mmCIF file of N, CA and C in Angstrom:
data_model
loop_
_atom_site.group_PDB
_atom_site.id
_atom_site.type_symbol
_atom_site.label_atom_id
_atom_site.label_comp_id
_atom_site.label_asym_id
_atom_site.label_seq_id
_atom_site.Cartn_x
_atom_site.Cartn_y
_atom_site.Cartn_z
ATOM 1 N N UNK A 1 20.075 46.393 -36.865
ATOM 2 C CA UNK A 1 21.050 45.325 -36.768
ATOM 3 C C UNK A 1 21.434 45.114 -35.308
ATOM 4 N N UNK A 2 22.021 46.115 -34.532
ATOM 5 C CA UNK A 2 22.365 45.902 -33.208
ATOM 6 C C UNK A 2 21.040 45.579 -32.444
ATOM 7 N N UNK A 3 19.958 46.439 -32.423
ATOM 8 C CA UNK A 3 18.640 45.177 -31.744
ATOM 9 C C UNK A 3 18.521 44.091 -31.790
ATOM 10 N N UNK A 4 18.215 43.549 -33.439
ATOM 11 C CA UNK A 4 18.012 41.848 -33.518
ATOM 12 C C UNK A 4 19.694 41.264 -32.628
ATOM 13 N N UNK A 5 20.810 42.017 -32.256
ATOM 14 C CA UNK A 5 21.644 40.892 -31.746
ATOM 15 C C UNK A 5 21.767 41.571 -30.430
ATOM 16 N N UNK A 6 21.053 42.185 -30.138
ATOM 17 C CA UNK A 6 20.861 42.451 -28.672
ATOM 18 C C UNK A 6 19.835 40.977 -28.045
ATOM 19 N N UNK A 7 18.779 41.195 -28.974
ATOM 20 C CA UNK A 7 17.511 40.296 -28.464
ATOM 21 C C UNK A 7 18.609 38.741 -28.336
ATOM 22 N N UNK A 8 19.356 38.549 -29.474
ATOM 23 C CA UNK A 8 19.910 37.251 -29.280
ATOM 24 C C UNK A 8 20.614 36.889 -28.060
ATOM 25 N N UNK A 9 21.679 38.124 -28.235
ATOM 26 C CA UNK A 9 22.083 37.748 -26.897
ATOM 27 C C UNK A 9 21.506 37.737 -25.438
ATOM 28 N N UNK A 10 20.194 38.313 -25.344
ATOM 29 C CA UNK A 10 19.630 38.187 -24.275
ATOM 30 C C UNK A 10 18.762 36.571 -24.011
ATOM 31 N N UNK A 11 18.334 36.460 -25.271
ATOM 32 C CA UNK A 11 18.032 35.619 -25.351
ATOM 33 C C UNK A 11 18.989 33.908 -25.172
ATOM 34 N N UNK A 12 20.112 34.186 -25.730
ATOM 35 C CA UNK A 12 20.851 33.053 -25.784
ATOM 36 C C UNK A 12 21.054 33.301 -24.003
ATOM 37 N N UNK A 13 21.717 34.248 -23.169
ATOM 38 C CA UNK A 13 21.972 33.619 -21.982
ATOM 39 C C UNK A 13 20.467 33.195 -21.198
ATOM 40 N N UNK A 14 19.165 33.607 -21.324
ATOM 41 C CA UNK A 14 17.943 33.237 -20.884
ATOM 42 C C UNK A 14 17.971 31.498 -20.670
ATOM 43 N N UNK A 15 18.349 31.140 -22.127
ATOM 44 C CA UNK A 15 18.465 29.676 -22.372
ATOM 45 C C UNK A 15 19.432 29.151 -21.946
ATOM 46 N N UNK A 16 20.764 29.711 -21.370
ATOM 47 C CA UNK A 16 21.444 29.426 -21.536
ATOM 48 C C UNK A 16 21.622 28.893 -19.938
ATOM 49 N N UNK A 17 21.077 29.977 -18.773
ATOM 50 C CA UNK A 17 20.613 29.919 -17.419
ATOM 51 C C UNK A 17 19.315 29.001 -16.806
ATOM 52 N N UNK A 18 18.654 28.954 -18.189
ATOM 53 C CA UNK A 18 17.466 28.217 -17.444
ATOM 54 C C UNK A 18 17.231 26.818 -18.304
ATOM 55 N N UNK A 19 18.154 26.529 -19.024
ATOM 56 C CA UNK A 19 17.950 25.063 -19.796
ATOM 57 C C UNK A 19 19.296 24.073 -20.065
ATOM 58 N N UNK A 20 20.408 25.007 -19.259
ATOM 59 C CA UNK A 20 21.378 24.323 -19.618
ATOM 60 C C UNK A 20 22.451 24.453 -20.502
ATOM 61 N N UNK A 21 21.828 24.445 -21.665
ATOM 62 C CA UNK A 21 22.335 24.669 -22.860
ATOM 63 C C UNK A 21 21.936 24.911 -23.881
ATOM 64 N N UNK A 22 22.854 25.766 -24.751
ATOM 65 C CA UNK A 22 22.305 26.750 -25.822
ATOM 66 C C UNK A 22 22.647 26.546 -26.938
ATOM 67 N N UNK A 23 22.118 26.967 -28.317
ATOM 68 C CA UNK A 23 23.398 26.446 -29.343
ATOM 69 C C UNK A 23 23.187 27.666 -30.520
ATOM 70 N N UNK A 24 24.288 28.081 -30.672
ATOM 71 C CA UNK A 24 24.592 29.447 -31.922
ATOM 72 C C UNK A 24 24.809 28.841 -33.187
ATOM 73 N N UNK A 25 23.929 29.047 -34.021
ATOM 74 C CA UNK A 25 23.772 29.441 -35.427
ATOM 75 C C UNK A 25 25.013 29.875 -36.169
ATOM 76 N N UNK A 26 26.187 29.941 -36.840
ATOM 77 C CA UNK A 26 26.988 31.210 -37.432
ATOM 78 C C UNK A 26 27.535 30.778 -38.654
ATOM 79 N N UNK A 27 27.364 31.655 -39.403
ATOM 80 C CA UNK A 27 28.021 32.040 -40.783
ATOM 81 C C UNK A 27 29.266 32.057 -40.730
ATOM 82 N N UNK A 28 29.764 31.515 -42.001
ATOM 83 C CA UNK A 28 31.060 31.553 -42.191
ATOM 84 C C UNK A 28 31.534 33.160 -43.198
ATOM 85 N N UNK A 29 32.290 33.622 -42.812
ATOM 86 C CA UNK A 29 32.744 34.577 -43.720
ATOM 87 C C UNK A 29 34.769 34.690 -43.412
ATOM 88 N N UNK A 30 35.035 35.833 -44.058
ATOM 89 C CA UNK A 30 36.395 36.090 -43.791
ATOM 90 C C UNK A 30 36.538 36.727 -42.270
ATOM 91 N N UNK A 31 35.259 37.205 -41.580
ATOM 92 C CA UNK A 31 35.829 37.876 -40.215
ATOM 93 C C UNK A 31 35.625 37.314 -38.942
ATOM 94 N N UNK A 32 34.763 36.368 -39.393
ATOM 95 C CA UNK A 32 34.696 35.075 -38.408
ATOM 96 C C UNK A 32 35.954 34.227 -37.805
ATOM 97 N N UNK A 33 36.215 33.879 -37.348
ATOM 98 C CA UNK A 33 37.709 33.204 -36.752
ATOM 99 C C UNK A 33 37.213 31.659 -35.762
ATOM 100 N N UNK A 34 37.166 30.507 -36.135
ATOM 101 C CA UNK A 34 37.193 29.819 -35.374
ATOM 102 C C UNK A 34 38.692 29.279 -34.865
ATOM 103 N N UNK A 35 39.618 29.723 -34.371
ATOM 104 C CA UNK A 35 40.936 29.204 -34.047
ATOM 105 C C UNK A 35 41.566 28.847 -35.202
ATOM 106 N N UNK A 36 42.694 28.058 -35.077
ATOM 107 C CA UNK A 36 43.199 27.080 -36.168
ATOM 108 C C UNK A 36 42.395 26.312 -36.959
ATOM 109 N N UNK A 37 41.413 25.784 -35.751
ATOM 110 C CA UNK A 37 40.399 25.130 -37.031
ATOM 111 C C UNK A 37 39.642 25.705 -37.653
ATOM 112 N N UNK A 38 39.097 26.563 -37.980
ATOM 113 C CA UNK A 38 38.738 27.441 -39.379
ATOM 114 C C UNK A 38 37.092 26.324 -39.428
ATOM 115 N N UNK A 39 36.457 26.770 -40.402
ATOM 116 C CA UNK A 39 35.352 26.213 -41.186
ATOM 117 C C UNK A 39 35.826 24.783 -42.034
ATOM 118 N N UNK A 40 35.174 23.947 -41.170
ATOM 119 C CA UNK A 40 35.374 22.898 -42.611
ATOM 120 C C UNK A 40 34.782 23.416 -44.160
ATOM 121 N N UNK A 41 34.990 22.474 -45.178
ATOM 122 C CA UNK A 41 34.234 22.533 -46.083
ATOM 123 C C UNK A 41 32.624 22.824 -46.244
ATOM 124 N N UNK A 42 32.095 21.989 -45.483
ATOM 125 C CA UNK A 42 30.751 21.864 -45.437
ATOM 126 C C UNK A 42 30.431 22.968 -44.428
ATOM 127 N N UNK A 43 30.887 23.304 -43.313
ATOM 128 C CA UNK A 43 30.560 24.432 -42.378
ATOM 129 C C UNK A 43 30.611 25.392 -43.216
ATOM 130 N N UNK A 44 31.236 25.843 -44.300
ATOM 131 C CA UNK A 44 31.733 26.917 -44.748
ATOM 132 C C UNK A 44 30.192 27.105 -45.816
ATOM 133 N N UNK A 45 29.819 26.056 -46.580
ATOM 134 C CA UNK A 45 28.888 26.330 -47.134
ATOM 135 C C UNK A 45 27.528 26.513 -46.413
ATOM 136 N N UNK A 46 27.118 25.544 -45.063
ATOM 137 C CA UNK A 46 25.901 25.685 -44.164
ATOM 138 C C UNK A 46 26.042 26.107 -43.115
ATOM 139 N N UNK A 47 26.894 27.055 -42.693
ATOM 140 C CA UNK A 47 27.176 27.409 -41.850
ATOM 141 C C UNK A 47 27.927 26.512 -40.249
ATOM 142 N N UNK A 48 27.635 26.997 -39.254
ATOM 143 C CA UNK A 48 28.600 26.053 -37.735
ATOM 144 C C UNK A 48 27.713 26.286 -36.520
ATOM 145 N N UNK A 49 27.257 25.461 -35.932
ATOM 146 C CA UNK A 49 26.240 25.148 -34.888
ATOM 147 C C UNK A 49 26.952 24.731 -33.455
ATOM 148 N N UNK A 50 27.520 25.849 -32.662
ATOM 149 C CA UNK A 50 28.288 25.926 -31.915
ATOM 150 C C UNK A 50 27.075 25.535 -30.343
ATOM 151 N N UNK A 51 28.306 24.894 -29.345
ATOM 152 C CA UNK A 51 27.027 24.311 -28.182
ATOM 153 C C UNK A 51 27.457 24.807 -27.501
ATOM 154 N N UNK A 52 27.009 25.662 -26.574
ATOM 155 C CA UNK A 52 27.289 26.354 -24.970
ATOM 156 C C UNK A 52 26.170 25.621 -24.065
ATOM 157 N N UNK A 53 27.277 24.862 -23.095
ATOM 158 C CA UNK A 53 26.587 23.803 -21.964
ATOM 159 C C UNK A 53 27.904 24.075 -20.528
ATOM 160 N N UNK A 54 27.450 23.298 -19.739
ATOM 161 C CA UNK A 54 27.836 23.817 -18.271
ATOM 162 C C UNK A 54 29.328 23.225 -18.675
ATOM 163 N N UNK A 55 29.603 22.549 -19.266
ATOM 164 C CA UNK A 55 31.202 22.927 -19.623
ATOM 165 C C UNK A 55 32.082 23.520 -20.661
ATOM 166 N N UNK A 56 30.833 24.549 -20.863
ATOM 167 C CA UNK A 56 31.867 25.316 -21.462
ATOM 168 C C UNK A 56 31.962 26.298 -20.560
ATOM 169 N N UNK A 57 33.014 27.121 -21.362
ATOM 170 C CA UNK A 57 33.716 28.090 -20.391
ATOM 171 C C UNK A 57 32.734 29.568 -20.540
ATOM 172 N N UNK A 58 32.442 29.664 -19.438
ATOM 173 C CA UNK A 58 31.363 30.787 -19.477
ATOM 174 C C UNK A 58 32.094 31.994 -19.177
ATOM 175 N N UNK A 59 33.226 32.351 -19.651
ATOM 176 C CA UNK A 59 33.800 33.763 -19.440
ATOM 177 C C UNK A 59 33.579 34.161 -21.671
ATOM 178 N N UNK A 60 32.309 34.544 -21.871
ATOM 179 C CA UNK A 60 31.941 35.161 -22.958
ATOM 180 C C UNK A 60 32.363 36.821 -22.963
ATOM 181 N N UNK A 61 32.825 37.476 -23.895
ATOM 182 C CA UNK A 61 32.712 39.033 -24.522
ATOM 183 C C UNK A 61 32.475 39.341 -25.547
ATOM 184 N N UNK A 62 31.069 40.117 -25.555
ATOM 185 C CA UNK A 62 30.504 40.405 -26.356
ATOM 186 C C UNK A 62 30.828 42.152 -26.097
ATOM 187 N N UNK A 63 31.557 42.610 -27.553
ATOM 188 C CA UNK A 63 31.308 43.998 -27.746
ATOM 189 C C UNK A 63 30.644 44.583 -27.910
ATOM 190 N N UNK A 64 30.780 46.359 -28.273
ATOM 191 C CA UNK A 64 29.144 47.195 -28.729
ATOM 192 C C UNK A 64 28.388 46.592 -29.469
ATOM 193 N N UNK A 65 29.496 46.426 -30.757
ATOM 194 C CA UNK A 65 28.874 46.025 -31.892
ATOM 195 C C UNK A 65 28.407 44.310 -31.761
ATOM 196 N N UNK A 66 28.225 43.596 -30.820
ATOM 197 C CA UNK A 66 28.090 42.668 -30.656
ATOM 198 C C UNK A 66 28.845 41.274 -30.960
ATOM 199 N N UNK A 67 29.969 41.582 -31.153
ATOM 200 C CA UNK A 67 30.930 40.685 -31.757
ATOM 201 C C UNK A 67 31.357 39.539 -30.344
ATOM 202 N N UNK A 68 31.079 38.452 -30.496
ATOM 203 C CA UNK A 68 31.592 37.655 -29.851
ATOM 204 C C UNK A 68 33.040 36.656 -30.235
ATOM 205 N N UNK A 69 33.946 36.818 -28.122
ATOM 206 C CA UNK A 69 34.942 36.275 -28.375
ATOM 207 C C UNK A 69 34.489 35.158 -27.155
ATOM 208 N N UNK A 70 35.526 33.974 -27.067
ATOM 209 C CA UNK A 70 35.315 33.053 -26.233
ATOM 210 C C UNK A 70 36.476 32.160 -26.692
ATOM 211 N N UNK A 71 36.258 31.074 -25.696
ATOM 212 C CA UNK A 71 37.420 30.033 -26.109
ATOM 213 C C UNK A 71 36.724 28.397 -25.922
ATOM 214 N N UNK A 72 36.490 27.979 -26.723
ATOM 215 C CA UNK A 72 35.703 27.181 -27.197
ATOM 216 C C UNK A 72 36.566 25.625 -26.856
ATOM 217 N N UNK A 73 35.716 24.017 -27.236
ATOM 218 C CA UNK A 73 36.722 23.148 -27.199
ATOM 219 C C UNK A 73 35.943 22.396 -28.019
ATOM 220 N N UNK A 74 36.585 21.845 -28.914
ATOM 221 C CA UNK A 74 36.421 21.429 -30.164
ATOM 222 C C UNK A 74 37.115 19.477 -29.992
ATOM 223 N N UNK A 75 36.254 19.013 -29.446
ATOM 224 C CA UNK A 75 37.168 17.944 -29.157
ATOM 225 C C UNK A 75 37.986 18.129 -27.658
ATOM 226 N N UNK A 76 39.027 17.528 -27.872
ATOM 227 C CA UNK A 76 40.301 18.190 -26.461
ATOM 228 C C UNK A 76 40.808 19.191 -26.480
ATOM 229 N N UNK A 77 40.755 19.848 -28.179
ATOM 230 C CA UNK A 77 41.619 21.104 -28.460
ATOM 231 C C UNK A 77 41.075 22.685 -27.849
ATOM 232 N N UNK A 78 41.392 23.336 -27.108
ATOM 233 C CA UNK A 78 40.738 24.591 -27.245
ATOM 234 C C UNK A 78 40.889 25.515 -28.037
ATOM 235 N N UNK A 79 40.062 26.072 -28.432
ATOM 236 C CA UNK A 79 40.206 27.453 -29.964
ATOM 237 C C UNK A 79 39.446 28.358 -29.266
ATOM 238 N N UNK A 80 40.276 29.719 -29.675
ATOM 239 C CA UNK A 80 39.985 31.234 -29.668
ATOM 240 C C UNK A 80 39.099 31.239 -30.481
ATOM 241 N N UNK A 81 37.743 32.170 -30.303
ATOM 242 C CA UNK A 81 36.945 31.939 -31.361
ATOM 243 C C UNK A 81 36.177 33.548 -31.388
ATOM 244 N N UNK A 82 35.999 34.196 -32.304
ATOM 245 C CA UNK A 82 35.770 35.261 -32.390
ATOM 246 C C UNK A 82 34.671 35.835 -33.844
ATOM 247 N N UNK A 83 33.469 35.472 -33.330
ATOM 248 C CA UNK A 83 32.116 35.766 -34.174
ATOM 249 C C UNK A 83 31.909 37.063 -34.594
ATOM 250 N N UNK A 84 31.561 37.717 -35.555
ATOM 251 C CA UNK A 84 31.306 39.011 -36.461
ATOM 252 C C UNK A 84 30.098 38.769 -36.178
ATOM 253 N N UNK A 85 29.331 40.046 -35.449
ATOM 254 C CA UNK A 85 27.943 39.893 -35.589
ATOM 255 C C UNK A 85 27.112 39.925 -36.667
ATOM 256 N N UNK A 86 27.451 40.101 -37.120
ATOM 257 C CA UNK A 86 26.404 39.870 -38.815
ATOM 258 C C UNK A 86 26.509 38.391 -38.755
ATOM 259 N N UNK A 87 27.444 37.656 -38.440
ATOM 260 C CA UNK A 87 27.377 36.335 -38.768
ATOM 261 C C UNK A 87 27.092 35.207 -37.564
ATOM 262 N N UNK A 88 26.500 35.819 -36.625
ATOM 263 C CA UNK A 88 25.343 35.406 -35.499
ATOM 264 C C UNK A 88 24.371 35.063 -36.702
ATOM 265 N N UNK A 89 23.261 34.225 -36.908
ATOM 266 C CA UNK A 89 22.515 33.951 -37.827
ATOM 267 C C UNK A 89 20.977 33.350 -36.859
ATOM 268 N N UNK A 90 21.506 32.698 -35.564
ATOM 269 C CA UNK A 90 20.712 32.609 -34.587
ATOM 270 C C UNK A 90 20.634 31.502 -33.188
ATOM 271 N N UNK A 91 20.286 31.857 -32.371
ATOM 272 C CA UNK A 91 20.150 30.985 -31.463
ATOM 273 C C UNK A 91 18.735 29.806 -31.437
ATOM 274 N N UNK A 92 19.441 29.219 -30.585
ATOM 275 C CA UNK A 92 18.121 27.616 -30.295
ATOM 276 C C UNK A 92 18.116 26.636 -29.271
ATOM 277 N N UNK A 93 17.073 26.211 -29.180
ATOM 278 C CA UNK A 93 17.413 25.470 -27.500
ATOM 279 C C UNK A 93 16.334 24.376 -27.897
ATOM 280 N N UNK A 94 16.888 22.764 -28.186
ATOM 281 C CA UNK A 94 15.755 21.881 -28.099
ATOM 282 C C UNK A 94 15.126 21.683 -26.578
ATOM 283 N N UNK A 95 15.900 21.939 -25.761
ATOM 284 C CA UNK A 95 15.463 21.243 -24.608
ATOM 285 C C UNK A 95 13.966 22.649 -24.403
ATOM 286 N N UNK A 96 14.178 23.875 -24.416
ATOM 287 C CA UNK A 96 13.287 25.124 -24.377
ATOM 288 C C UNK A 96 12.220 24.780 -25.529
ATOM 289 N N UNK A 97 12.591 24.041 -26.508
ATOM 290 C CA UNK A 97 11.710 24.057 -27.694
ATOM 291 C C UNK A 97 11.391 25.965 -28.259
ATOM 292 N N UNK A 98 12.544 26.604 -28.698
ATOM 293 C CA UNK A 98 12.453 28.103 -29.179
ATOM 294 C C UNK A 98 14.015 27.751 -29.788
ATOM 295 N N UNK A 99 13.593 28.862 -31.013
ATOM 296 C CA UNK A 99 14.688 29.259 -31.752
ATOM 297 C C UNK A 99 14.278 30.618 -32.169
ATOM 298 N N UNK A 100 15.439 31.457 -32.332
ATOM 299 C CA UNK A 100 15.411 32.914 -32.900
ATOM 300 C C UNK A 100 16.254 32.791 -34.073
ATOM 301 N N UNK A 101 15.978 33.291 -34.868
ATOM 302 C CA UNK A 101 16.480 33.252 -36.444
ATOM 303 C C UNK A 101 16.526 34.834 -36.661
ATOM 304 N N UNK A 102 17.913 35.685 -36.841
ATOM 305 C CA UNK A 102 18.085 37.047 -37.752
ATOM 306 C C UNK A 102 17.047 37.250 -38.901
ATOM 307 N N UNK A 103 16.075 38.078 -39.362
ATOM 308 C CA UNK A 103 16.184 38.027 -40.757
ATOM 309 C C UNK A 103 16.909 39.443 -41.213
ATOM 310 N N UNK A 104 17.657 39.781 -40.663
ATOM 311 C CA UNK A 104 18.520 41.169 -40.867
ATOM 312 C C UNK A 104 19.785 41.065 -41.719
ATOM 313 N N UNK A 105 20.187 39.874 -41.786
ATOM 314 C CA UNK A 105 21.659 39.621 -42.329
ATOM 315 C C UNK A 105 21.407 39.232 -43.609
ATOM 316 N N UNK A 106 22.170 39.307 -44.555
ATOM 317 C CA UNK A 106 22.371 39.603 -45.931
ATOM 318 C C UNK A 106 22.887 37.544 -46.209
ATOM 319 N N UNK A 107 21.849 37.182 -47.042
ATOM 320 C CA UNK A 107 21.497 35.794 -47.369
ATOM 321 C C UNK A 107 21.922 35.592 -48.390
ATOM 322 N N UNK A 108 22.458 34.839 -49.043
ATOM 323 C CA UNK A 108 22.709 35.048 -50.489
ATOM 324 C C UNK A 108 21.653 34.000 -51.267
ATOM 325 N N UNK A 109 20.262 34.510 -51.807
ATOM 326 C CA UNK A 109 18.862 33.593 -52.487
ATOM 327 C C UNK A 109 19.196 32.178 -52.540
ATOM 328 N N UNK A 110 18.521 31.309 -51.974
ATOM 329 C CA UNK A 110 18.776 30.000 -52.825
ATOM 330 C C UNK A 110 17.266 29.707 -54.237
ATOM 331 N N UNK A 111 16.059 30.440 -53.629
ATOM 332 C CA UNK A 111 15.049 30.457 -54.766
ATOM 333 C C UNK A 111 15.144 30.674 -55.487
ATOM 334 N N UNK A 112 15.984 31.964 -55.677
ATOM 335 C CA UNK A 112 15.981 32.983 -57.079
ATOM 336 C C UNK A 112 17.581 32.539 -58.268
ATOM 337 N N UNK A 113 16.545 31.550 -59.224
ATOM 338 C CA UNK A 113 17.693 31.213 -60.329
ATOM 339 C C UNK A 113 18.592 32.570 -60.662
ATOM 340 N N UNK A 114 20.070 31.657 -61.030
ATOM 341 C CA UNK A 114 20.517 33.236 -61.690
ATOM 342 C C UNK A 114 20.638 33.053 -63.050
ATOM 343 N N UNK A 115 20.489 34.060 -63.801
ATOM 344 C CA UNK A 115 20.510 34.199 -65.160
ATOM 345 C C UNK A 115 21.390 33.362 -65.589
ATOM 346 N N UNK A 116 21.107 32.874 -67.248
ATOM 347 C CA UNK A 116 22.169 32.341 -67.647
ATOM 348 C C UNK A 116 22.845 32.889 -68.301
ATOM 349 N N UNK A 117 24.141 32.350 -68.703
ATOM 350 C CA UNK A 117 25.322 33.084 -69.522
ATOM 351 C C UNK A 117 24.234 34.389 -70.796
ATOM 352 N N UNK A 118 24.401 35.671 -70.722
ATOM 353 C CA UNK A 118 23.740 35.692 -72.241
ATOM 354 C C UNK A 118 22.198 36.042 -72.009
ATOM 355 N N UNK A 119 22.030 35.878 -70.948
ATOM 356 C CA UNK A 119 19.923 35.465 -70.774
ATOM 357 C C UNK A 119 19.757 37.495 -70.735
ATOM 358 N N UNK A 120 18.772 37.966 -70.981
ATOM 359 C CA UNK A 120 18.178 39.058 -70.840
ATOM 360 C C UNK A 120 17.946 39.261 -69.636
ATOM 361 N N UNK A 121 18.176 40.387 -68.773
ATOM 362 C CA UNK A 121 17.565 40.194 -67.113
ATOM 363 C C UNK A 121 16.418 40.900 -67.375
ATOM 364 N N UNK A 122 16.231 41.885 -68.521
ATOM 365 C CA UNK A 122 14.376 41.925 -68.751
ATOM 366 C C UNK A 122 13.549 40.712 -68.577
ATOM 367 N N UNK A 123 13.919 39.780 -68.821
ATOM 368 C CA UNK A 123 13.316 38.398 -69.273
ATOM 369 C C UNK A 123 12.710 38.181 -67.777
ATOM 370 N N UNK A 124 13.284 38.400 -67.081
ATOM 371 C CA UNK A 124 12.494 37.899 -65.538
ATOM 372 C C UNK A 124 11.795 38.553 -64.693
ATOM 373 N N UNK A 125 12.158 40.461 -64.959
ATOM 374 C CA UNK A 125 11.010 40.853 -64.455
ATOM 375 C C UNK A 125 9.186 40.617 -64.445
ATOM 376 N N UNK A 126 8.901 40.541 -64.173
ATOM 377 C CA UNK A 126 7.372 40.151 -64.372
ATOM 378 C C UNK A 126 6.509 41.396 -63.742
ATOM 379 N N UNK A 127 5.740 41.915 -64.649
ATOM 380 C CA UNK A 127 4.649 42.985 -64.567
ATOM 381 C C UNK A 127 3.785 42.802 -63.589
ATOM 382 N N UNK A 128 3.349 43.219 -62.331
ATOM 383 C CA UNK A 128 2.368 43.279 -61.267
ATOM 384 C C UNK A 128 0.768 44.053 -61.865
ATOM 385 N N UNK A 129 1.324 44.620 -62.914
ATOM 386 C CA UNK A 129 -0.026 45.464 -63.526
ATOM 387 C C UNK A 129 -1.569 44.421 -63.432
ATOM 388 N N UNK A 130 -1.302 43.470 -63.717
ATOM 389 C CA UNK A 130 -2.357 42.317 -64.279
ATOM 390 C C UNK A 130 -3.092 41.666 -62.477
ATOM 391 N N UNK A 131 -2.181 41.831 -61.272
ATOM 392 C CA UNK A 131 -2.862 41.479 -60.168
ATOM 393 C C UNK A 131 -3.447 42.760 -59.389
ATOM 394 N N UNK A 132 -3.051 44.180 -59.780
ATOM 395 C CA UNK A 132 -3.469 45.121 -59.429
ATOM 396 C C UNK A 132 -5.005 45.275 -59.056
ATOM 397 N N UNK A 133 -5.209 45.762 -58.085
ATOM 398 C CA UNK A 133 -6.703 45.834 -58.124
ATOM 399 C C UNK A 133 -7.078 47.122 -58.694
ATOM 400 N N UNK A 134 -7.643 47.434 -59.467
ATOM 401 C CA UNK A 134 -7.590 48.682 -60.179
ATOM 402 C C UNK A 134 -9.137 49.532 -59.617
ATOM 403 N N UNK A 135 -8.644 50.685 -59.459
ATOM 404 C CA UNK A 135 -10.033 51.578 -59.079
ATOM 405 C C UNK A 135 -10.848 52.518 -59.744
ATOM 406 N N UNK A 136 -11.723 52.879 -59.194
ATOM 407 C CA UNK A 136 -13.000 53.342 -60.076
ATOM 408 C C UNK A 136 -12.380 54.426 -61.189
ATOM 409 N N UNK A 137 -11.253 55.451 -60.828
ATOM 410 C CA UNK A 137 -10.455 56.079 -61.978
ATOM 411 C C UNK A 137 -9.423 55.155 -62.821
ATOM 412 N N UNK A 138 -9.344 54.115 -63.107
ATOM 413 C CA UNK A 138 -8.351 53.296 -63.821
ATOM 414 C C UNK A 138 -9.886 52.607 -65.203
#
C-alpha cells in the first residue's frame, strides 16, 4: 500500500514540475475531508478529480502514511482539504498523456451481480474442474 502511493506521489510532482499541471483521482469516504464543501452527490458516488496547476498553492503535506493535506480553491472559496491515502485512487496528466491508477485499494465490484433476496450463493459458484487441463495421472 505505502509503495503504490509513494510511486504516486512521485509521480504526481514529476507531472506536476514538468507539465504544469496535474490532476488527483479521490474517493470519497468518511476520512476524506474536502472543507465545508464535502462531496457532492455525484462526487460521492464517482469519486472527485482535483487540479493542481501553477495556481494552486504548492505548500502540499504529505505524511508517512501518505495522507495528504493542502488548501485548495474551489471557485473563490478556499477549503482545507485532507486526503486518506487509501482514497488517492490515482493520478493523470492529459497534457503528459500518462495516468497511474492504484489497483491496491478496496473497490466495491460493479461486474459482480449481488444475489437476490433468498438466491442460494451455491448457485454462483461455478466449478473450474471442466477447464482444467488434466494430466497423464487424472
Amino acid at each position: 500500500m505505502k509503495k503504490q502511493v509513494s510511486y504516486l506521489q512521485k509521480l504526481f510532482y514529476d507531472l506536476w514540475n514538468d507539465f504544469g499541471s496535474v490532476y488527483l483521482i479521490v474517493n470519497n469516504s468518511e476520512r476524506t475531508q474536502i472543507g465545508k464543501r464535502g462531496f457532492t452527490e455525484d462526487e460521492k458516488k464517482h469519486g472527485l478529480i482535483l487540479v493542481f496547476n501553477d495556481k494552486t498553492n504548492n505548500k502540499l503535506d504529505w505524511d508517512e502514511e501518505g495522507n495528504l493535506s493542502c488548501v485548495l480553491a474551489f471557485g473563490t472559496r478556499k477549503e482545507d482539504v485532507y486526503i486518506y491515502h487509501d482514497d488517492l485512487i490515482g493520478v493523470f496528466s492529459p497534457g503528459a498523456g500518462v495516468q497511474f491508477l492504484r489497483g491496491d485499494v478496496d473497490k466495491e465490484p460493479t461486474a459482480s451481480p449481488k444475489p437476490e433476496a433468498g438466491e442460494n450463493e451455491q448457485k454462483r459458484v461455478i466449478s473450474l474442474d471442466k477447464y482444467r487441463k488434466k494430466g497423464k495421472d487424472s
